PDB file of C-alpha atoms in Angstrom:
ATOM      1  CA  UNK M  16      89.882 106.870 -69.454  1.00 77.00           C
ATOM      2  CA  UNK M  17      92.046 105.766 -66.469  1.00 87.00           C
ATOM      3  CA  UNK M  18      93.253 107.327 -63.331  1.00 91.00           C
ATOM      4  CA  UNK M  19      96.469 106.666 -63.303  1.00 95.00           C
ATOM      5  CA  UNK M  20      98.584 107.412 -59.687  1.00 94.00           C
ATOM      6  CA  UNK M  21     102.516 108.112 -60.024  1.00 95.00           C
ATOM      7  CA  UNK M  22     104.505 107.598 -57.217  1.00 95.00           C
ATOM      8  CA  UNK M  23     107.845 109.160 -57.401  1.00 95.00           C
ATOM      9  CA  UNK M  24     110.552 110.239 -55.124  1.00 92.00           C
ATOM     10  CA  UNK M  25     111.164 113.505 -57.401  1.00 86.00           C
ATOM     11  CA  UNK M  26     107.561 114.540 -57.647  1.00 79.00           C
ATOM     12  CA  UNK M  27     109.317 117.695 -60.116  1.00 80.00           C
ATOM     13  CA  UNK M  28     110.265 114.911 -62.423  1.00 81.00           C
ATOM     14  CA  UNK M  29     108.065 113.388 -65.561  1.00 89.00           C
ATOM     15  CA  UNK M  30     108.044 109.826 -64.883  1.00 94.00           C
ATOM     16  CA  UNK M  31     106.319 108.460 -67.878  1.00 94.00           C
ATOM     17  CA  UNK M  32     106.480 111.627 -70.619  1.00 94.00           C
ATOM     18  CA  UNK M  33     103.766 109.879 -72.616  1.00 95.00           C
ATOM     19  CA  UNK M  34     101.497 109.951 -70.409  1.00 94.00           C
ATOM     20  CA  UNK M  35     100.977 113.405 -71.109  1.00 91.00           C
ATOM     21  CA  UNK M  36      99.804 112.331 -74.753  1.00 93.00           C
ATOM     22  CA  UNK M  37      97.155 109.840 -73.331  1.00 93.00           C
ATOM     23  CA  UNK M  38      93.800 110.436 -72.595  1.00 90.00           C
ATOM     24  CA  UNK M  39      93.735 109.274 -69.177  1.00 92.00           C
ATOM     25  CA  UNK M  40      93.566 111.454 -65.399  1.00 91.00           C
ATOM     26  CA  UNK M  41      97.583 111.545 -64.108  1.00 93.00           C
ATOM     27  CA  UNK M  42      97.973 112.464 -60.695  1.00 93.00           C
ATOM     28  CA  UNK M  43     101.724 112.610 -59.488  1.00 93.00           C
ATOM     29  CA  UNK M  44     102.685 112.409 -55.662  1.00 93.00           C
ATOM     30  CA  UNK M  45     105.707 111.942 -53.469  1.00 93.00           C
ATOM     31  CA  UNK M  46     106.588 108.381 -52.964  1.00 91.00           C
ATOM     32  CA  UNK M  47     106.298 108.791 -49.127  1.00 86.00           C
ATOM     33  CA  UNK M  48     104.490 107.706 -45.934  1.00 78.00           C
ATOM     34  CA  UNK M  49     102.655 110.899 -46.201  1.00 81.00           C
ATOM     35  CA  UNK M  50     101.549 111.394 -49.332  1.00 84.00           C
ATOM     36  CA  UNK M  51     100.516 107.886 -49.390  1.00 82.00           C
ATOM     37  CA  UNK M  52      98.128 108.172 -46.509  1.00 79.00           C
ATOM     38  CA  UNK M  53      96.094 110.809 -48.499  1.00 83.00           C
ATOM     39  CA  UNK M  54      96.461 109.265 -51.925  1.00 84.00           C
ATOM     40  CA  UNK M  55      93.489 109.555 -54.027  1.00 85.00           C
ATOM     41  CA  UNK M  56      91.930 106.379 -54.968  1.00 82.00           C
ATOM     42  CA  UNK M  57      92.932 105.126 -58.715  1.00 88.00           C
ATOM     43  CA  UNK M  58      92.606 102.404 -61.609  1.00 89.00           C
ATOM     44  CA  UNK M  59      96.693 101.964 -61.656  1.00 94.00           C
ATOM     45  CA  UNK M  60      99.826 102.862 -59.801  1.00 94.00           C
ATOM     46  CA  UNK M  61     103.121 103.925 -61.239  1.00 96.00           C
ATOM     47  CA  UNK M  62     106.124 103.583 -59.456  1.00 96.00           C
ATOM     48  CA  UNK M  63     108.825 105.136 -60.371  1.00 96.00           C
ATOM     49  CA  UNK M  64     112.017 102.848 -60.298  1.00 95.00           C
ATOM     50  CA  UNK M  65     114.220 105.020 -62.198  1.00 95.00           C
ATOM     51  CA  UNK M  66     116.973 105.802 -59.697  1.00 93.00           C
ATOM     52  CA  UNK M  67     116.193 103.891 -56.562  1.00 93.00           C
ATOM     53  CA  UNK M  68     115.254 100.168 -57.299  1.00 94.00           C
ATOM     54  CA  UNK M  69     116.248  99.494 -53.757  1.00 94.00           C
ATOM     55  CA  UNK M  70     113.314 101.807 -52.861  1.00 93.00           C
ATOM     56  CA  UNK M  71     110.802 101.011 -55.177  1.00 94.00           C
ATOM     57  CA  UNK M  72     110.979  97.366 -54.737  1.00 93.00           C
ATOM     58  CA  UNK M  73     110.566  98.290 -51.123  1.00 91.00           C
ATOM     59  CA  UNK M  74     107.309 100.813 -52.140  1.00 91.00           C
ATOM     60  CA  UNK M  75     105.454  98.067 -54.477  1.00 90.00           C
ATOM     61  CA  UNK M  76     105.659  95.687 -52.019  1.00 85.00           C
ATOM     62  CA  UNK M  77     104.098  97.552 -49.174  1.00 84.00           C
ATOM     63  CA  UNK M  78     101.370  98.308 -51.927  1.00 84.00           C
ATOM     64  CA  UNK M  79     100.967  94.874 -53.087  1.00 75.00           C
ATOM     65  CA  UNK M  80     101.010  93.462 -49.431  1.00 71.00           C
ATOM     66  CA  UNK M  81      98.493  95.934 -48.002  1.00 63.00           C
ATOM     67  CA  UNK M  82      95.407  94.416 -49.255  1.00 60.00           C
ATOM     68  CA  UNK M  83      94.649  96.875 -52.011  1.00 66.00           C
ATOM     69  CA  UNK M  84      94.255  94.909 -55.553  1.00 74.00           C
ATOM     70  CA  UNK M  85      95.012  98.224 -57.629  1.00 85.00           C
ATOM     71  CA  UNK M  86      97.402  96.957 -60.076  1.00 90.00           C
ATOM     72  CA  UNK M  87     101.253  98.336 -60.136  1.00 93.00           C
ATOM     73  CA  UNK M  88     103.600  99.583 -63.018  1.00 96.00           C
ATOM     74  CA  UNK M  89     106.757  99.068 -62.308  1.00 96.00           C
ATOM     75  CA  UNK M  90     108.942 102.230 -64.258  1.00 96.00           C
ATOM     76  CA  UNK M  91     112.585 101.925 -64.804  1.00 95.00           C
ATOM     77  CA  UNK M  92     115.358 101.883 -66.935  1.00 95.00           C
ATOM     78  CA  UNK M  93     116.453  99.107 -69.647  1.00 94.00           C
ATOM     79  CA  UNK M  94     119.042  98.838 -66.664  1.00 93.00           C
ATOM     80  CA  UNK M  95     116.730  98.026 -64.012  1.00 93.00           C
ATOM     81  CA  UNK M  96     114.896  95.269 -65.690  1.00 93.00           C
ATOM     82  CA  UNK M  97     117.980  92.405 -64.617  1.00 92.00           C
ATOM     83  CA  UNK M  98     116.392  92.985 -60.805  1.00 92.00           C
ATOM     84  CA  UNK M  99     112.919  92.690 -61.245  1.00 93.00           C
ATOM     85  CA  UNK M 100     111.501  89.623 -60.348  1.00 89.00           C
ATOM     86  CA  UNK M 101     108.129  88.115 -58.963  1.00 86.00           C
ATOM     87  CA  UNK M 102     108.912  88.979 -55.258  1.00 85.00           C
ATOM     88  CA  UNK M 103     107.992  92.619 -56.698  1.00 90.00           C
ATOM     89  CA  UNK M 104     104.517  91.803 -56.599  1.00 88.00           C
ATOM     90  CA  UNK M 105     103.746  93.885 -59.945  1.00 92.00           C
ATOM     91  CA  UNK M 106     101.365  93.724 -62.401  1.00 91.00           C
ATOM     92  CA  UNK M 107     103.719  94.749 -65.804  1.00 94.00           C
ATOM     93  CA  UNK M 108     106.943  96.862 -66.124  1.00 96.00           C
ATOM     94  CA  UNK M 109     107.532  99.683 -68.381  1.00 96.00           C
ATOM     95  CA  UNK M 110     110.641 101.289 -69.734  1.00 96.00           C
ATOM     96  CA  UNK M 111     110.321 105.303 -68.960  1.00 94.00           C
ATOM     97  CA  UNK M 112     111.290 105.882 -72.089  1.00 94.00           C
ATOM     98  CA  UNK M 113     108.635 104.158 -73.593  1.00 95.00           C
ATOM     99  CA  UNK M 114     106.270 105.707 -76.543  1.00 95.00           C
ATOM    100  CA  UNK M 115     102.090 106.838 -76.451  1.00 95.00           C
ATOM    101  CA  UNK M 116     101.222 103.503 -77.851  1.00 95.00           C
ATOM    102  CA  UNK M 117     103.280 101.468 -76.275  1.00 96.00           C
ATOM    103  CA  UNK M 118     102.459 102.836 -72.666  1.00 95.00           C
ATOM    104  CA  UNK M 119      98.380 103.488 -73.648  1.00 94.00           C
ATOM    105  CA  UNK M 120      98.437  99.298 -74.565  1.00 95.00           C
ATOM    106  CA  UNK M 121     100.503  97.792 -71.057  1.00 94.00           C
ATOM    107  CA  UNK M 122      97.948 100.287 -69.448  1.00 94.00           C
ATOM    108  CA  UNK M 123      94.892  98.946 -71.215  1.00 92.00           C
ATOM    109  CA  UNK M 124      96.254  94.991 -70.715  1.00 92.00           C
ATOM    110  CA  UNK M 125      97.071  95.209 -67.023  1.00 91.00           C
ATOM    111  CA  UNK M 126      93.107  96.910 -66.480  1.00 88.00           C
ATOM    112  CA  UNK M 127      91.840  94.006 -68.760  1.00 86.00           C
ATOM    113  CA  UNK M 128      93.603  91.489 -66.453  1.00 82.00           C
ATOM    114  CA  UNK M 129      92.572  92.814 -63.515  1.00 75.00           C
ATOM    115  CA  UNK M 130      88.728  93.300 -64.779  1.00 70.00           C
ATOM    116  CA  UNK M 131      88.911  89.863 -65.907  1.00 61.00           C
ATOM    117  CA  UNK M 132      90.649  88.023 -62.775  1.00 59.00           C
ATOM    118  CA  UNK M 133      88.422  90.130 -59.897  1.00 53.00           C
ATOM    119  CA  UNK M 134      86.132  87.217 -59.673  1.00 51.00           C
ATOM    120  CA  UNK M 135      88.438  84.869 -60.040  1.00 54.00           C
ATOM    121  CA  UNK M 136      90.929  85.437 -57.557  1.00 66.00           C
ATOM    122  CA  UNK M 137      90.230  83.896 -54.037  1.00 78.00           C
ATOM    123  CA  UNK M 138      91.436  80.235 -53.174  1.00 85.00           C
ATOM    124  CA  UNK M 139      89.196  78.410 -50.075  1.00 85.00           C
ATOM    125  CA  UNK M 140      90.292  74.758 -48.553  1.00 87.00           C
ATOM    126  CA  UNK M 141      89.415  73.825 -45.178  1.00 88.00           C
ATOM    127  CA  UNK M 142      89.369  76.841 -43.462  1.00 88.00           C
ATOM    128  CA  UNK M 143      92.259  78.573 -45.250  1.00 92.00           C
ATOM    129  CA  UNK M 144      90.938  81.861 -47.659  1.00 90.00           C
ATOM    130  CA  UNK M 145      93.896  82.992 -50.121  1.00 90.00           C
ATOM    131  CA  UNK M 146      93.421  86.425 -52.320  1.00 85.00           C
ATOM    132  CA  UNK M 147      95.747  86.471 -54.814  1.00 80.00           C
ATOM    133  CA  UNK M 148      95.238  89.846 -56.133  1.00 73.00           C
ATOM    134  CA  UNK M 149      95.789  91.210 -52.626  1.00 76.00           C
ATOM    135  CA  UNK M 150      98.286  88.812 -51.570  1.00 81.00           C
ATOM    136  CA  UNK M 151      96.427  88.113 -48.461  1.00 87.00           C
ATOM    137  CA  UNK M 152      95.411  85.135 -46.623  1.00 91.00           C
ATOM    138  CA  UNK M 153      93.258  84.196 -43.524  1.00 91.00           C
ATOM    139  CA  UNK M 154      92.210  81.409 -41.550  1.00 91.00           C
ATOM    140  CA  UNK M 155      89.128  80.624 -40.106  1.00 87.00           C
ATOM    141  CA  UNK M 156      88.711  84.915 -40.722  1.00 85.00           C
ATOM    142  CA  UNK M 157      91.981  85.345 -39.071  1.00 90.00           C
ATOM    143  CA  UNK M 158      94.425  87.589 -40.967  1.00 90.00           C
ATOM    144  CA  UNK M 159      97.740  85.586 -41.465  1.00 93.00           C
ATOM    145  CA  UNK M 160     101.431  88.491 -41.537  1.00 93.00           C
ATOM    146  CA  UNK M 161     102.995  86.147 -44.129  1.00 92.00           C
ATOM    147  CA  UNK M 162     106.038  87.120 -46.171  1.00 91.00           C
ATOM    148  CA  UNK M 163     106.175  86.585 -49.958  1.00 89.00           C
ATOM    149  CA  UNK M 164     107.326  82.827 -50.002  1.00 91.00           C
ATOM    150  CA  UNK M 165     104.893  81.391 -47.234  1.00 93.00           C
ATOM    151  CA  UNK M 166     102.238  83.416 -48.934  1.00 93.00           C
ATOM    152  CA  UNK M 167     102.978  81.438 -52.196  1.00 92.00           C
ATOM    153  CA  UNK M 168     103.781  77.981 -50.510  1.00 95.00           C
ATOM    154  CA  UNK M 169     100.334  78.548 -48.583  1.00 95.00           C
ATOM    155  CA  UNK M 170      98.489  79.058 -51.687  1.00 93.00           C
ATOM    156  CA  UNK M 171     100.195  76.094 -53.576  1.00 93.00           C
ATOM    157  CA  UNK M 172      99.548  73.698 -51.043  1.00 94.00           C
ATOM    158  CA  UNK M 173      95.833  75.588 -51.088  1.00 92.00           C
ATOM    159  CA  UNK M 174      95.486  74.439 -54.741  1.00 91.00           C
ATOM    160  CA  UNK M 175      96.629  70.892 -54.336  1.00 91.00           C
ATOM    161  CA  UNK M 176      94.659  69.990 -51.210  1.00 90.00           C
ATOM    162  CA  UNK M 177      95.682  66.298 -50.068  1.00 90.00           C
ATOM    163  CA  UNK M 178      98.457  65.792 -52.948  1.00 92.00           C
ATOM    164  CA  UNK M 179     101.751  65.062 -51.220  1.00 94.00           C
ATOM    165  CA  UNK M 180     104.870  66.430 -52.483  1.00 94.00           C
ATOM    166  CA  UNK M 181     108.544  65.896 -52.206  1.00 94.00           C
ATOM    167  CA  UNK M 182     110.774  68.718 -51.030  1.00 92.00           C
ATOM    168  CA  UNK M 183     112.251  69.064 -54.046  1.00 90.00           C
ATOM    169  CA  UNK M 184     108.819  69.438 -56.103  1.00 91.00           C
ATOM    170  CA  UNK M 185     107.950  72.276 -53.441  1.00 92.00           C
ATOM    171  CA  UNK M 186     111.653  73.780 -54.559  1.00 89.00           C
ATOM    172  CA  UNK M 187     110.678  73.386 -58.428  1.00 87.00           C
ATOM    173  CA  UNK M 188     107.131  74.813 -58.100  1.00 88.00           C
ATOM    174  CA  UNK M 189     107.477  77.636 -55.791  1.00 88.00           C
ATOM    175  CA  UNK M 190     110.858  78.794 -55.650  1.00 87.00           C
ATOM    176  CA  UNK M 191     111.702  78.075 -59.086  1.00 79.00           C
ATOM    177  CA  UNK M 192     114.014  75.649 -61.192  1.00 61.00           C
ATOM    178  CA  UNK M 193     116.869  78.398 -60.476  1.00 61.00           C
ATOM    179  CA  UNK M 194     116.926  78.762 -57.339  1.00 67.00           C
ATOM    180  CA  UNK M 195     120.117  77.203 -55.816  1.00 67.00           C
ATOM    181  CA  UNK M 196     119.409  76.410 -51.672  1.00 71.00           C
ATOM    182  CA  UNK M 197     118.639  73.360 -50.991  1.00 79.00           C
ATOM    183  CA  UNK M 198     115.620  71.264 -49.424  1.00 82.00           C
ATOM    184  CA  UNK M 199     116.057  72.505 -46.334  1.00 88.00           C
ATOM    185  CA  UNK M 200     114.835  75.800 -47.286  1.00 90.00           C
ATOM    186  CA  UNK M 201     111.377  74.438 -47.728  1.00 92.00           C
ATOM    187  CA  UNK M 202     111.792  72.853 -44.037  1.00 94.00           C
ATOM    188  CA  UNK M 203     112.358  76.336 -42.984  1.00 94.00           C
ATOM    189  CA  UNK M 204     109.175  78.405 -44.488  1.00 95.00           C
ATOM    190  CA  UNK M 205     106.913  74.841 -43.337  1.00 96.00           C
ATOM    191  CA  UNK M 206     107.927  75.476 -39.725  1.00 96.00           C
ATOM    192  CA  UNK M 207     106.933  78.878 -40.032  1.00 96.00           C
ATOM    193  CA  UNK M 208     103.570  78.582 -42.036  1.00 96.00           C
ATOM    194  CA  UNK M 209     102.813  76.360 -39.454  1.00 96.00           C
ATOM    195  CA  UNK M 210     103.620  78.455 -36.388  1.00 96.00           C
ATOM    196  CA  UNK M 211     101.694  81.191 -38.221  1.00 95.00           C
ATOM    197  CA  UNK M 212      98.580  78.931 -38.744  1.00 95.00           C
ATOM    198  CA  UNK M 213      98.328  78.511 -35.041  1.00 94.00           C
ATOM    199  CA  UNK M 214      95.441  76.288 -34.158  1.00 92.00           C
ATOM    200  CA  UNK M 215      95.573  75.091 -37.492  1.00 93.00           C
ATOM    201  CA  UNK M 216      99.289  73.985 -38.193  1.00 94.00           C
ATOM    202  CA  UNK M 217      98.055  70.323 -38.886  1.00 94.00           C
ATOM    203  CA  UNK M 218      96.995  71.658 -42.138  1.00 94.00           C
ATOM    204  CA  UNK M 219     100.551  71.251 -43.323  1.00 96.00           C
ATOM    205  CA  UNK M 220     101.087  67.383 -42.676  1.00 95.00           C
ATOM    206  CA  UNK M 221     104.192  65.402 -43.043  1.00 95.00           C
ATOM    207  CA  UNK M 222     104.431  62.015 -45.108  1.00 95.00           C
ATOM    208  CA  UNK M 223     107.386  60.325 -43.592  1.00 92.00           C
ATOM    209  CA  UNK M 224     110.230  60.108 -45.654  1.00 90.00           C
ATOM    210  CA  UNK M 225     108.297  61.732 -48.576  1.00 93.00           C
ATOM    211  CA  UNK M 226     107.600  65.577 -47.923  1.00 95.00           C
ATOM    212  CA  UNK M 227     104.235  67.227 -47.556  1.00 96.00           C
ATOM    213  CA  UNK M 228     100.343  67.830 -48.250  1.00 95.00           C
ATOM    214  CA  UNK M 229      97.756  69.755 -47.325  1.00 95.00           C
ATOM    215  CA  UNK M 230      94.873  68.161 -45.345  1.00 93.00           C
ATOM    216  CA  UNK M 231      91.577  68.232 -46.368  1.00 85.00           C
ATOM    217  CA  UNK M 232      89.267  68.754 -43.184  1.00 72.00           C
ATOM    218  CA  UNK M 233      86.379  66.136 -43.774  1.00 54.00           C
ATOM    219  CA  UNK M 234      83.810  69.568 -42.135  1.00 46.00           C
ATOM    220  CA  UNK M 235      85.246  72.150 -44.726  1.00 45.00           C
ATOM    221  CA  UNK M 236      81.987  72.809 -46.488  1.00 42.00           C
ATOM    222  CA  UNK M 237      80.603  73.473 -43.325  1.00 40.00           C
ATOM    223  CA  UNK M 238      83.310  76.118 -42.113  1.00 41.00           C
ATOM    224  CA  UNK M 239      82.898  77.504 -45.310  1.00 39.00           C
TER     225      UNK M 239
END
C-alpha cells in the first residue's frame, strides 16, 4: 500500500475516481502555498492538471526543483497531453479518466523506478555533485539556483568529463533534435553556468573554434 498525495486546486473534486477502488492511503489537499507547507509526507504526488496546465506545470516544478525526490503524477486530460514535456520534471502522466488497473500499474512502475534508481542517482566530477532525482546540484557543497536547462547541460557535461563537444552536439543532446534556436543558445546557458559556478567557472572550458568540455581537476579524488 501507497500513500498517495493529491494536489488539486478544487480540493471538492475527485481527481483520479479510481483511486477510490485501490488499496492504497489517498490524502487530497489544496494545491496552495499553504496547504503545501503542512503536507503530510508521501510515496507519490498527484497533481491535478485537469483545468489549469498553466498552473500545474508551474506546481510540479516547484516540487521537482525543491529537493524532494517523491515522484510526481502528472493528471490531465487526453487534451493536455500535447503540452507536457520534460521541462515538467514528472515521473509518468495519467489520463483522469483512467481505470483501477490501469492507475494501480503507473502507480506501482513509477515506485519501482524510484526504489530502483535511489542509489543510483548522484553524478560527482571534480568538485561538481548532481542529484538527478532532486534536480539539484552543488559545488564544492555549495548549492547551485539553476533553471531546468543549465541543470541538464551541467549534468551532461558532468557525465562526459574532458570530451569536447561542438555547439551543435550540445543542441542535439540536451535541447533536443527539435528544437529550432540556434547555437547561440548554448553560448547563452554556458555564460550563465559559468557565472553560477563562481570560483569554479573554468570547469566549462572552451576549445577554440570547436565548442566545449568539462575539465577534469587532476585533485578530484581528493575533493571528493
Amino acid at each position: 500500500m501507497a500513500h498517495i498525495l493529491v494536489l488539486t486546486p478544487t480540493p471538492s473534486a475527485e481527481v483520479l475516481p479510481a483511486l477510490s477502488l485501490l488499496a492504497h492511503q489517498v490524502h487530497q489537499i489544496p494545491s496552495d502555498a499553504s496547504a503545501l507547507a503542512h503536507a503530510p509526507a508521501c510515496d507519490v504526488v498527484v497533481v491535478d492538471a485537469r483545468h489549469d496546465l498553466a498552473g500545474a506545470r508551474s506546481l510540479c516544478r516547484l516540487l521537482t526543483s525543491a529537493g524532494d525526490a517523491t515522484p510526481v503524477i502528472l493528471a490531465l486530460t487526453e487534451g493536455g497531453l500535447a503540452a507536457v514535456n520534460g521541462e515538467w520534471g514528472v515521473a509518468d502522466v495519467i489520463l483522469a479518466g483512467a481505470g483501477p488497473a490501469e492507475t494501480d500499474a503507473r502507480l506501482r512502475l513509477v515506485l519501482d523506478r524510484t526504489s530502483h534508481d535511489s542509489g543510483q542517482t548522484k553524478i560527482q566530477a571534480s568538485g561538481v555533485t548532481i542529484d538527478e532525482a532532486s534536480y539539484s546540484a552543488k559545488v564544492h557543497g555549495r548549492a547551485l539556483d539553476l533553471t531546468f536547462k543549465e541543470f541538464e547541460l551541467l549534468k551532461f557535461f558532468a557525465t562526459n568529463p574532458a570530451r569536447v563537444f561542438t555547439r551543435e552536439q550540445l543542441l542535439s543532446e540536451v535541447w533536443g533534435y527539435d528544437y529550432f534556436g540556434g547555437t547561440r543558445t548554448v553560448d547563452v546557458h554556458v555564460r550563465r553556468l559559468r557565472a553560477k559556478l563562481g570560483e569554479s567557472e573554468s570547469l566549462i572550458g572552451t576549445v577554440r573554434n570547436v565548442g566545449y568540455r568539462f575539465n577534469v581537476l587532476e585533485d578530484e579524488d581528493g575533493e571528493e
